[in-house]
Structure formats: C-alpha cells, structure tokens
Coordinates of C-alpha atoms (C1' of nucleotides) in Angstrom, one line a residue:
Chain A
M1 CA 29.3 108.1 -27.4
T2 CA 31.6 105.4 -28.7
L3 CA 31.1 106.4 -32.3
S4 CA 32.7 109.7 -32.0
K5 CA 36.0 108.1 -31.3
V6 CA 36.0 106.2 -34.5
A7 CA 38.4 107.5 -37.1
I8 CA 36.0 107.4 -40.0
F9 CA 33.2 109.1 -38.1
S10 CA 35.2 111.9 -36.6
G11 CA 33.9 115.2 -37.7
L12 CA 30.2 114.3 -37.8
S13 CA 27.7 116.3 -35.8
E14 CA 25.9 115.0 -32.7
S15 CA 22.7 114.4 -34.6
E16 CA 24.5 112.5 -37.3
L17 CA 26.1 110.2 -34.8
Q18 CA 22.7 109.7 -33.3
F19 CA 21.4 108.6 -36.6
L20 CA 24.1 106.0 -36.8
A21 CA 23.9 104.9 -33.2
Q22 CA 20.2 104.2 -33.6
R23 CA 20.7 101.9 -36.5
A24 CA 23.9 100.2 -35.4
V25 CA 23.6 96.8 -33.8
Q26 CA 25.8 95.9 -31.0
R27 CA 27.1 92.3 -30.6
S28 CA 29.5 90.6 -28.2
Y29 CA 32.0 87.9 -29.2
A30 CA 33.8 85.4 -27.1
P31 CA 37.5 84.8 -27.6
G32 CA 38.1 82.9 -30.8
E33 CA 34.5 83.5 -32.0
T34 CA 34.2 84.2 -35.7
V35 CA 32.9 87.6 -36.8
F36 CA 32.8 86.8 -40.5
S37 CA 34.6 84.5 -42.8
E38 CA 36.5 85.0 -46.0
G39 CA 34.4 85.0 -49.1
Q40 CA 31.0 85.6 -47.4
P41 CA 28.9 88.3 -49.0
C42 CA 29.3 91.5 -47.1
G43 CA 26.3 93.0 -45.3
G44 CA 28.0 95.9 -43.7
L45 CA 30.9 97.1 -41.7
Y46 CA 31.9 96.7 -38.1
V47 CA 33.3 99.0 -35.5
V48 CA 35.3 97.7 -32.6
E49 CA 33.9 99.1 -29.3
S50 CA 36.0 97.0 -27.0
G51 CA 38.4 94.1 -27.1
Q52 CA 40.5 93.0 -30.1
V53 CA 39.7 91.4 -33.4
R54 CA 42.1 89.7 -35.7
I55 CA 41.8 89.8 -39.5
F56 CA 43.4 86.8 -41.1
K57 CA 43.7 84.4 -44.0
S58 CA 43.6 80.6 -43.6
S59 CA 45.4 78.1 -45.8
A60 CA 44.2 74.7 -46.9
G61 CA 47.0 73.2 -44.8
G62 CA 45.5 74.8 -41.6
R63 CA 48.0 77.6 -41.3
E64 CA 46.8 81.2 -40.8
Q65 CA 48.3 84.5 -41.6
V66 CA 47.2 87.5 -39.6
L67 CA 46.8 90.7 -41.7
N68 CA 45.8 93.0 -38.9
I69 CA 44.8 93.2 -35.3
E70 CA 42.1 95.9 -34.7
G71 CA 41.4 97.5 -31.4
P72 CA 38.7 99.9 -30.1
G73 CA 37.9 102.7 -32.5
S74 CA 38.9 100.8 -35.6
S75 CA 36.5 100.0 -38.3
I76 CA 36.6 96.6 -40.1
A77 CA 35.5 95.7 -43.6
E78 CA 34.9 99.2 -44.8
L79 CA 36.3 98.0 -48.0
P80 CA 33.9 95.3 -49.3
V81 CA 31.1 97.7 -48.4
F82 CA 32.3 99.8 -51.3
D83 CA 33.4 97.5 -54.0
G84 CA 30.5 95.1 -53.5
G85 CA 32.8 92.0 -53.3
G86 CA 32.8 89.5 -50.4
Y87 CA 35.0 89.8 -47.4
P88 CA 38.6 89.3 -48.5
A89 CA 39.6 87.7 -45.2
S90 CA 38.2 86.3 -42.0
A91 CA 37.7 88.1 -38.7
A92 CA 37.6 86.7 -35.2
A93 CA 37.7 88.0 -31.7
V94 CA 41.0 87.6 -29.9
V95 CA 39.7 88.6 -26.4
P96 CA 36.1 89.2 -25.4
A97 CA 34.9 92.0 -27.7
T98 CA 31.9 94.0 -28.5
L99 CA 31.4 95.3 -32.0
L100 CA 28.9 97.6 -33.7
F101 CA 27.5 96.5 -37.0
V102 CA 26.4 99.2 -39.5
S103 CA 24.6 97.9 -42.5
K104 CA 25.8 98.7 -46.0
E105 CA 22.7 100.7 -46.8
D106 CA 22.9 102.9 -43.8
F107 CA 26.6 103.5 -44.4
H108 CA 26.0 104.3 -48.1
S109 CA 23.4 106.9 -47.3
L110 CA 25.8 108.4 -44.7
C111 CA 28.6 108.6 -47.3
L112 CA 26.3 110.3 -49.8
A113 CA 25.2 112.9 -47.3
H114 CA 28.8 113.5 -46.1
P115 CA 31.5 113.3 -48.7
Q116 CA 34.1 113.9 -45.9
V117 CA 33.3 110.4 -44.6
T118 CA 34.3 108.9 -47.8
L119 CA 37.6 110.8 -47.6
K120 CA 38.2 109.4 -44.1
V121 CA 37.5 105.9 -45.3
L122 CA 40.0 106.4 -48.0
K123 CA 42.6 107.4 -45.4
V124 CA 41.9 104.3 -43.3
V125 CA 42.1 102.1 -46.4
G126 CA 45.3 103.8 -47.3
A127 CA 46.8 103.0 -44.0
R128 CA 45.8 99.4 -44.4
L129 CA 47.3 99.3 -47.8
R130 CA 50.6 100.6 -46.5
H131 CA 50.5 98.0 -43.7
L132 CA 49.9 95.2 -46.2
V133 CA 52.8 96.3 -48.3
G134 CA 54.9 96.2 -45.1
I135 CA 53.9 92.6 -44.6
I136 CA 54.7 91.7 -48.1
E137 CA 58.1 93.3 -47.8
E138 CA 58.9 91.3 -44.6
L139 CA 57.6 88.0 -46.1
S140 CA 59.4 88.4 -49.3
F141 CA 62.8 89.7 -48.1
T142 CA 63.4 88.5 -44.6
T143 CA 63.8 85.5 -42.4
V144 CA 61.7 84.3 -39.5
R145 CA 64.3 85.5 -37.1
H146 CA 64.2 88.9 -38.6
R147 CA 60.4 89.1 -38.5
L148 CA 60.3 88.0 -34.9
A149 CA 62.9 90.6 -33.8
A150 CA 60.9 93.2 -35.7
F151 CA 57.8 92.1 -34.0
L152 CA 59.4 92.3 -30.6
L153 CA 60.7 95.8 -31.4
R154 CA 57.3 97.0 -32.4
E155 CA 55.8 95.7 -29.1
A156 CA 58.7 97.2 -27.2
Q157 CA 57.9 100.5 -28.9
G158 CA 54.3 100.3 -27.8
A159 CA 55.2 99.4 -24.3
H160 CA 57.8 102.1 -24.1
A161 CA 55.2 104.7 -25.1
Q162 CA 53.4 104.0 -21.8
N163 CA 55.8 102.9 -19.1
S164 CA 59.5 103.4 -18.8
T165 CA 62.7 101.6 -19.6
P166 CA 63.4 98.8 -19.8
A167 CA 60.8 97.9 -22.4
R168 CA 58.6 95.1 -21.0
F169 CA 55.5 93.6 -22.5
N170 CA 53.4 90.4 -23.0
L171 CA 53.5 88.1 -26.0
P172 CA 50.3 87.0 -27.7
A173 CA 48.5 84.3 -25.7
N174 CA 50.5 81.4 -27.3
N175 CA 53.2 80.8 -29.8
Q176 CA 50.8 79.5 -32.4
E177 CA 49.2 83.0 -32.5
L178 CA 52.5 84.7 -32.7
A179 CA 53.5 82.4 -35.5
S180 CA 50.5 83.3 -37.5
Q181 CA 51.2 87.0 -37.0
I182 CA 54.7 86.8 -38.4
G183 CA 54.0 84.1 -41.1
T184 CA 55.5 80.9 -39.8
V185 CA 54.9 78.0 -37.5
R186 CA 54.8 77.4 -33.8
E187 CA 58.1 75.6 -33.6
L188 CA 60.1 78.2 -35.3
V189 CA 58.8 80.9 -33.0
S190 CA 59.8 78.8 -30.0
R191 CA 63.3 78.2 -31.3
N192 CA 63.9 81.7 -32.3
L193 CA 62.7 83.1 -29.0
S194 CA 65.0 80.7 -27.2
R195 CA 67.9 81.8 -29.4
L196 CA 67.3 85.5 -28.8
Q197 CA 67.1 84.8 -25.1
S198 CA 70.3 82.8 -25.1
E199 CA 72.0 85.6 -27.0
G200 CA 71.0 87.9 -24.2
A201 CA 68.8 90.1 -26.3
I202 CA 65.7 89.4 -24.3
R203 CA 64.5 87.7 -21.1
M204 CA 61.3 85.8 -20.9
D205 CA 59.2 85.1 -17.8
G206 CA 56.3 83.0 -19.0
R207 CA 54.7 85.2 -21.6
E208 CA 56.4 88.4 -20.4
V209 CA 59.3 89.7 -22.4
T210 CA 61.9 92.2 -21.2
V211 CA 64.2 93.7 -23.8
L212 CA 67.8 93.5 -22.4
D213 CA 69.8 94.5 -25.5
L214 CA 67.9 96.9 -27.8
K215 CA 70.9 97.2 -30.1
G216 CA 71.2 93.5 -30.4
L217 CA 67.5 93.1 -31.3
Q218 CA 67.8 95.9 -33.9
A219 CA 70.8 94.1 -35.4
A220 CA 68.8 90.9 -35.6
A221 CA 65.9 92.8 -37.2
N222 CA 68.1 94.4 -39.8
S223 CA 70.0 91.9 -41.6
E224 CA 73.0 89.9 -40.5
D225 CA 72.9 86.9 -38.3
Chain B
M1 CA 40.6 111.5 -75.2
T2 CA 42.6 109.1 -73.2
L3 CA 41.3 110.2 -69.9
S4 CA 37.8 109.0 -70.5
K5 CA 39.1 105.5 -70.5
V6 CA 40.5 105.7 -67.1
A7 CA 38.5 103.9 -64.4
I8 CA 38.6 106.7 -61.8
F9 CA 37.6 109.3 -64.3
S10 CA 34.7 107.5 -66.0
G11 CA 31.5 109.3 -65.6
L12 CA 32.9 112.8 -65.9
S13 CA 31.5 115.2 -68.4
E14 CA 33.4 116.3 -71.5
S15 CA 34.2 119.7 -70.0
E16 CA 35.5 118.1 -66.8
L17 CA 37.8 115.9 -68.8
Q18 CA 38.9 119.0 -70.6
F19 CA 39.7 120.6 -67.3
L20 CA 41.9 117.7 -66.4
A21 CA 43.5 117.3 -69.8
Q22 CA 44.6 120.9 -69.8
R23 CA 46.4 120.5 -66.5
A24 CA 47.8 117.0 -67.0
V25 CA 51.4 116.8 -68.0
Q26 CA 52.5 114.1 -70.4
R27 CA 55.8 112.4 -70.0
S28 CA 57.5 109.5 -71.8
Y29 CA 59.7 106.9 -70.1
A30 CA 62.3 104.5 -71.5
P31 CA 62.2 100.8 -70.4
G32 CA 63.6 100.6 -66.9
E33 CA 63.4 104.3 -66.3
T34 CA 62.2 105.2 -62.8
V35 CA 58.9 107.1 -62.5
F36 CA 59.2 107.6 -58.7
S37 CA 60.9 106.0 -55.8
E38 CA 59.7 104.7 -52.5
G39 CA 59.6 107.2 -49.8
Q40 CA 59.7 110.3 -52.0
P41 CA 57.1 112.9 -51.2
C42 CA 54.1 112.6 -53.4
G43 CA 53.3 115.4 -55.8
G44 CA 50.4 113.9 -57.6
L45 CA 49.1 110.8 -59.4
Y46 CA 49.9 109.2 -62.7
V47 CA 47.8 107.7 -65.4
V48 CA 49.2 105.1 -67.8
E49 CA 48.5 106.2 -71.3
S50 CA 50.6 103.5 -73.1
G51 CA 53.1 100.9 -72.1
Q52 CA 53.4 99.2 -68.8
V53 CA 54.7 100.3 -65.4
R54 CA 55.8 98.0 -62.6
I55 CA 55.2 99.0 -59.0
F56 CA 57.8 97.3 -56.6
K57 CA 59.6 97.3 -53.4
S58 CA 63.4 96.8 -53.2
S59 CA 65.3 95.2 -50.4
A60 CA 68.7 96.1 -49.0
G61 CA 70.1 93.0 -50.5
G62 CA 69.2 94.0 -54.0
R63 CA 66.1 91.9 -54.4
E64 CA 62.9 93.3 -55.7
Q65 CA 59.3 92.3 -55.1
V66 CA 56.7 93.4 -57.7
L67 CA 53.4 94.5 -56.2
N68 CA 51.6 95.3 -59.5
I69 CA 52.0 95.8 -63.2
E70 CA 49.9 98.6 -64.5
G71 CA 48.8 99.0 -68.1
P72 CA 46.9 101.6 -70.1
G73 CA 44.0 103.2 -68.3
S74 CA 45.3 102.4 -64.8
S75 CA 46.1 105.1 -62.3
I76 CA 49.1 105.0 -60.1
A77 CA 49.7 106.4 -56.7
E78 CA 46.1 107.6 -56.1
L79 CA 46.7 106.6 -52.6
P80 CA 49.4 108.9 -51.2
V81 CA 47.6 111.7 -52.8
F82 CA 45.0 111.3 -50.2
D83 CA 46.8 110.3 -47.1
G84 CA 49.6 112.8 -47.5
G85 CA 52.4 110.2 -47.0
G86 CA 55.2 109.5 -49.4
Y87 CA 55.0 106.9 -52.1
P88 CA 54.8 103.4 -50.5
A89 CA 56.8 101.8 -53.3
S90 CA 58.8 102.6 -56.4
A91 CA 57.5 102.6 -60.0
A92 CA 59.4 102.1 -63.2
A93 CA 58.5 101.6 -66.9
V94 CA 58.7 98.0 -68.1
V95 CA 58.4 98.9 -71.8
P96 CA 58.5 102.3 -73.4
A97 CA 55.6 104.1 -71.7
T98 CA 53.8 107.5 -71.6
L99 CA 52.2 108.7 -68.5
L100 CA 50.0 111.6 -67.6
F101 CA 50.8 113.4 -64.4
V102 CA 48.0 115.1 -62.4
S103 CA 49.0 117.3 -59.5
K104 CA 47.7 116.7 -56.1
E105 CA 46.0 120.0 -56.0
D106 CA 44.2 119.6 -59.3
F107 CA 43.1 116.2 -58.2
H108 CA 41.9 117.4 -54.9
S109 CA 39.7 120.1 -56.4
L110 CA 38.3 117.6 -58.8
C111 CA 37.4 115.3 -55.9
L112 CA 35.7 118.0 -54.0
A113 CA 33.7 119.0 -57.0
H114 CA 32.8 115.4 -57.8
P115 CA 32.3 113.1 -54.9
Q116 CA 31.7 110.2 -57.3
V117 CA 35.4 110.4 -58.2
T118 CA 36.3 109.7 -54.6
L119 CA 34.1 106.6 -54.7
K120 CA 35.8 105.4 -57.9
V121 CA 39.1 105.9 -56.3
L122 CA 37.9 103.8 -53.3
K123 CA 37.0 101.0 -55.7
V124 CA 40.3 101.1 -57.3
V125 CA 42.2 101.1 -54.0
G126 CA 39.9 98.3 -52.9
A127 CA 40.9 96.2 -55.8
R128 CA 44.6 96.9 -55.0
L129 CA 44.0 95.8 -51.5
R130 CA 42.5 92.5 -52.5
H131 CA 45.4 92.0 -54.9
L132 CA 48.0 92.6 -52.1
V133 CA 46.2 90.2 -49.8
G134 CA 46.5 87.6 -52.6
I135 CA 50.2 88.2 -52.7
I136 CA 50.5 87.8 -49.0
E137 CA 48.6 84.6 -49.1
E138 CA 50.9 83.2 -51.7
L139 CA 54.0 84.3 -50.0
S140 CA 53.0 83.0 -46.7
F141 CA 51.4 79.7 -47.6
T142 CA 53.0 78.4 -50.7
T143 CA 56.3 77.4 -52.3
V144 CA 58.1 78.9 -55.3
R145 CA 56.9 76.0 -57.5
H146 CA 53.4 76.7 -56.5
R147 CA 53.6 80.4 -57.2
L148 CA 55.3 79.8 -60.5
A149 CA 52.5 77.4 -61.6
A150 CA 49.9 79.9 -60.4
F151 CA 51.7 82.6 -62.4
L152 CA 51.7 80.5 -65.6
L153 CA 48.0 79.7 -65.1
R154 CA 47.1 83.4 -64.8
E155 CA 49.1 84.2 -68.0
A156 CA 47.5 81.2 -69.8
Q157 CA 44.1 82.6 -68.7
G158 CA 44.9 86.0 -70.2
A159 CA 46.1 84.4 -73.4
H160 CA 43.1 82.2 -73.6
A161 CA 40.8 85.1 -73.5
Q162 CA 42.2 86.3 -76.8
N163 CA 43.3 83.4 -78.9
S164 CA 42.4 79.8 -78.8
T165 CA 43.6 76.6 -77.3
P166 CA 46.2 75.6 -76.5
A167 CA 47.2 78.5 -74.2
R168 CA 50.3 80.1 -75.4
F169 CA 52.0 83.3 -74.2
N170 CA 55.3 85.0 -73.5
L171 CA 57.2 85.1 -70.3
P172 CA 58.5 88.4 -68.9
A173 CA 61.7 89.6 -70.6
N174 CA 64.0 87.6 -68.3
N175 CA 63.9 85.3 -65.4
Q176 CA 65.1 87.9 -63.0
E177 CA 61.9 89.9 -63.7
L178 CA 59.7 86.8 -63.3
A179 CA 61.5 86.0 -60.1
S180 CA 60.7 89.4 -58.6
Q181 CA 57.1 89.0 -59.6
I182 CA 56.7 85.7 -57.7
G183 CA 59.0 86.6 -54.8
T184 CA 62.1 84.6 -55.4
V185 CA 65.4 84.5 -57.2
R186 CA 66.5 83.9 -60.8
E187 CA 67.9 80.5 -60.2
L188 CA 64.8 79.0 -58.7
V189 CA 62.7 80.3 -61.5
S190 CA 65.0 78.6 -64.0
R191 CA 65.0 75.3 -62.1
N192 CA 61.3 75.2 -61.6
L193 CA 60.5 76.1 -65.2
S194 CA 62.8 73.3 -66.3
R195 CA 61.1 70.9 -63.9
L196 CA 57.6 71.8 -65.1
Q197 CA 58.8 71.2 -68.7
S198 CA 60.4 67.9 -67.9
E199 CA 57.2 66.8 -66.3
G200 CA 55.4 67.6 -69.5
A201 CA 53.2 70.4 -68.1
I202 CA 54.6 73.1 -70.4
R203 CA 56.8 73.5 -73.4
M204 CA 59.2 76.4 -73.8
D205 CA 60.5 77.9 -77.0
G206 CA 62.7 80.7 -75.9
R207 CA 60.5 82.9 -73.9
E208 CA 57.3 81.5 -75.3
V209 CA 55.4 79.0 -73.2
T210 CA 52.7 76.6 -74.3
V211 CA 50.6 74.9 -71.7
L212 CA 50.5 71.2 -72.5
D213 CA 48.9 69.8 -69.4
L214 CA 46.5 72.2 -67.8
K215 CA 45.4 69.7 -65.1
G216 CA 49.0 69.1 -64.2
L217 CA 49.7 72.8 -63.9
Q218 CA 46.7 73.2 -61.7
A219 CA 47.8 70.3 -59.5
A220 CA 51.2 72.0 -59.1
A221 CA 49.5 75.3 -58.3
N222 CA 47.2 73.7 -55.7
S223 CA 49.2 71.8 -53.3
E224 CA 51.0 68.5 -53.6
D225 CA 54.2 67.9 -55.3
Chain C
dC1 C1' 85.4 88.8 -87.0
dT2 C1' 86.4 89.3 -82.2
dC3 C1' 85.3 90.5 -77.8
dA4 C1' 82.5 91.7 -74.0
dA5 C1' 78.2 91.7 -71.6
dG6 C1' 74.1 89.9 -70.2
dG7 C1' 71.2 85.9 -69.6
dC8 C1' 70.3 81.1 -69.0
dG9 C1' 71.1 76.6 -67.0
dT10 C1' 73.3 73.8 -63.5
dG11 C1' 76.1 71.6 -60.0
dA12 C1' 77.5 72.0 -55.4
dC13 C1' 76.7 73.7 -51.1
dA14 C1' 74.9 76.2 -47.1
dA15 C1' 71.2 78.1 -44.6
dA16 C1' 66.5 78.5 -43.4
dA17 C1' 62.0 76.7 -43.0
dG18 C1' 59.0 73.3 -42.0
dT19 C1' 57.6 68.4 -40.1
dC20 C1' 57.2 64.8 -36.8
dA21 C1' 57.6 62.9 -32.5
dT22 C1' 58.5 63.1 -27.8
dC23 C1' 59.0 64.9 -23.1
dG24 C1' 57.6 67.7 -19.3
dG25 C1' 55.0 71.2 -17.0
dC26 C1' 50.9 73.5 -15.8
dA27 C1' 46.1 73.9 -15.1
dA28 C1' 41.2 72.6 -15.1
dG29 C1' 37.9 69.2 -14.1
dG30 C1' 36.5 65.2 -11.9
Chain D
dC1 C1' 44.8 63.7 -5.5
dC2 C1' 44.7 62.0 -10.1
dT3 C1' 43.9 62.5 -14.9
dT4 C1' 43.5 64.7 -19.2
dG5 C1' 44.6 68.1 -22.4
dC6 C1' 47.1 72.0 -24.0
dC7 C1' 51.3 74.1 -24.8
dG8 C1' 56.1 75.0 -24.9
dA9 C1' 60.8 73.1 -25.8
dT10 C1' 63.7 70.4 -28.4
dG11 C1' 66.0 66.8 -31.2
dA12 C1' 66.2 64.6 -35.7
dC13 C1' 65.2 65.0 -40.2
dT14 C1' 63.4 66.5 -44.9
dT15 C1' 62.4 70.0 -48.0
dT16 C1' 62.9 74.4 -49.8
dT17 C1' 65.2 78.2 -50.5
dG18 C1' 69.0 80.8 -51.5
dT19 C1' 74.2 81.5 -52.8
dC20 C1' 78.3 80.9 -55.5
dA21 C1' 80.7 79.6 -59.2
dC22 C1' 81.1 78.3 -63.7
dG23 C1' 80.2 77.3 -68.7
dC24 C1' 77.6 78.2 -72.7
dC25 C1' 74.8 81.1 -75.9
dT26 C1' 73.3 85.1 -78.1
dT27 C1' 73.8 89.8 -79.2
dG28 C1' 75.7 94.0 -80.2
dA29 C1' 79.7 97.1 -80.5
dG30 C1' 83.9 98.0 -82.3

DNA sequence: CTCAAGGCGTGACAAAAGTCATCGGCAAGG
DNA sequence: CCTTGCCGATGACTTTTGTCACGCCTTGAG
C-alpha cells in the first residue's frame, strides 16, 4: 500500500488506509504536464506515488521560480485544503508521474476522526515553511554563483548518501530548469558552471557533474569570490 | 481578556482562556530588544499583546531581511513548537511591546484537549506560508523599484482603510528598516524614493508620504520603467 | 552653546545580473 | 543523408544592485 509510506498518513490503521485508498483517484502525468495552476480553487490534495513534481511560481515576464520538488511519498497542496484559499503556486510533473488525488471532503473527515493527522500535516507544513525561509535567505543575501554552488553541494550530499566518493550526480535536464530552481536565468547558470569548472571545483560530462574540490565549492557557497 | 482576541485561541471557552492566562507569562520589550534569535531551541510561543514585533533573518554581511511584522493579536513561533526544531528566524520589538509567553508544554496539552486549536494554528501557518511565497516572488522576479512601489501601495491601502483620500501614511522609522523589509540596502531605498518623488508619484514630508499619482505608482509596481 | 552620533542624500565606482544575438552540436523526423 | 529545432556556450552590452566616501541636518548630551 502506497499510502502507508506517506508522511501525513503514517500511523493510521489498515482499515483507515483502506478508507482513503478507496476514495483516492489515481492519475498519471506526462513530463511537463500541469497538475494544477496558481490561483485555481482547490479541490483536494495530491500524494506523489511515483515520479517528481515541481511546485513553482511564474512571472509575467515568463520566468519561473521553483519552490519545491516533491518525490514519492510527499503530499502536495495540503495547505489550501485547510485555509480554503486557492493554490498558492502551480504544480507540474518533471518526469512521468502518478499522483493520488484525495478530495477536500474526504480529507476533512479523516482529520476530524484522527487529530493526529492534523498534527502530521502541521509538521509537513512546518518543514515547507522552513524551506521557504531558506529560499528567501538565499535570494535576499547571496549571488547566483553562491546559490549555484550551494545547489551543487546539496546534490553532492544527496549523491554521497548513496554511493561513494567522489560525489557524482546529474544536473536537472536543462539549464533553464536549473536556473528556475536557483532563481536566475539560463545564461547565468551556463556561465557560472563554466567558471566553477575552469576553477577546478567541478568537472562536467554532459549533464553529469563530479565534485573535484569540495573545499573550493564550499568556499564559493559561503561568501567570498 | 487579551487572549480571546488572538486568532488561534478564538473559540475557546472562558475557563479555557483562564487556564492559559494563568500560565502565560507577560514580558515587556524595549524598541530593538531581541525576543529570540534564530537557531535557539524553542521553549514556547508568544502572543503579541501590544506593540509590534519584527521577524527577520540576518546575513553574515550584516544585512537583514524582514519576513513579517506582527501586531497585537498575532502569535509568533507557533511553528517550532510543533516540529521541535529551533526558531527559524529572529524576533525583536520594533516599538515598545508586551508579549505573552506560553510554554510548549501548556500549548501541547491545550491542543490535545482542543483539536480545533490545531486547525486554527494550521490556518495561521498557512497564511504565513502564502506570505513567504509572496516575498519569494517579489525577490525573484522584480527590481528594488518595483518592490518599493508595491510596499508603498500596501501602506497606502492600509491608510486608505482608515482615513480618506488622498492616501497618506508614515514610512518605517528609517530607510535602513525599510530596506530590510523589501530586501535591499539603505542607499537604494533613498534613491528610489527620490526618484518616485521627482516623477510626481508621491510627495514626502519627512517620514510622511502622500500618494499623488496612484496610477503611476501602480505602473511602477507592475513592470515597466 | 558645542560636539558627537545617527540618518539622509548623493556622486563615483565596481560588481552582478540580465538581455540579445550568434554559433555550433546533437538528436529526431523525414 | 539532410533538415529542423532545441540547447548550451559565449561575446557584447545595458541595467540594476551594491559599496564607499563624503557632506549636511537634526537631535540629544554635556
């Protein structure tokens, strides 16, 4: 049962999960396909079963800013389900994904019956809030170079958790996407990646990055040039 | 009773408010005085009784970014009370303020006894989340000029709600503070204010601003130069 | 009154971010 | 095989942002 692996539903009994599973609607999305758009009224929440979904804001000028990338087990849009407002941002699949949709009503009754679920939601929302504060901090205080280095370090961290040294991982499909994740434009990503490579901090083979000089990257992510 | 006016405690009975009131600790803060600092372990939440408190992040380079300004009736730091983490940002009084402190433990038992309180908290946190997304949007997509114009429009809105046309209100105590609210530095605030004035959009008498050309301000806040 | 401190406004730069245009490579479809 | 389209890299600028230094007020303490 997929639902049992979802953070906000952990701790529910088998029969309660059944209750949910029966009412949840599964849907598949192609890469790039929209799940919902900013401002739309919210009919319920989604749970990622497989694939990845990006949550983002779009500007009038065509730029995008990614707020979060959600993978399997994450819930999406728990928030507007509670406060009654529309979706605060848009969501779209990054890679082929399947999501479960749970209607507002079903979720509400679940929360009423199980106060612990509400607490779980609060934790998840709390984590989101901390994450957003982190984005604000980066956008407000740092440069593109800094944010890019920090991004690479996070990815390296993730890769390191699985494999071994040296850290090695793949960049997002294209620079445009990476740019929207760190809040800038394609060209600056390209230039800063080149620069980091020419400085010997990383090596790139296509979309694969190998971290050569961890200290150097950390220095770039911290402050000075 | 002050507590009855607090969003997250609305709907509690007289005796429950009593319960809280007996345990809450009142404290006064002078302007600029720190309530708590980012990263500190969280002992409980605060409720603003009078005055104003700013919630902000500080950078290594000495810059600050304001996340929120909270007035009477607002609660502060409900979040870390739930997820167990430290405070995600710092808080300090803007003007003389009195706050009520409610310990984590007391608040927890209240939530257990009254699930509706948890729902209220979720609403408040939700509103915060939307607010933060708005900040990210502004920082990521717009210029200082744009953010300043948007700030002035919000203030004008607030002033308009009370008095009459033309909108008239006071800026934060100094440009440094205003700068940290819109994510920039003192000098740029000064320059952009001058520019808006020379364009005839606003008039300044000391710290008092009068909006002369609402359309013009809106234009500046929307996109073009 | 005098002095010092803090804040504002500004000019002069320096650095970073963003825009536009162009070239070249790679891959999919015909 | 050729063509078309997408994407990355990069040069040349422009605009924005941020830094530093300075001069001028106002205010409050002595």
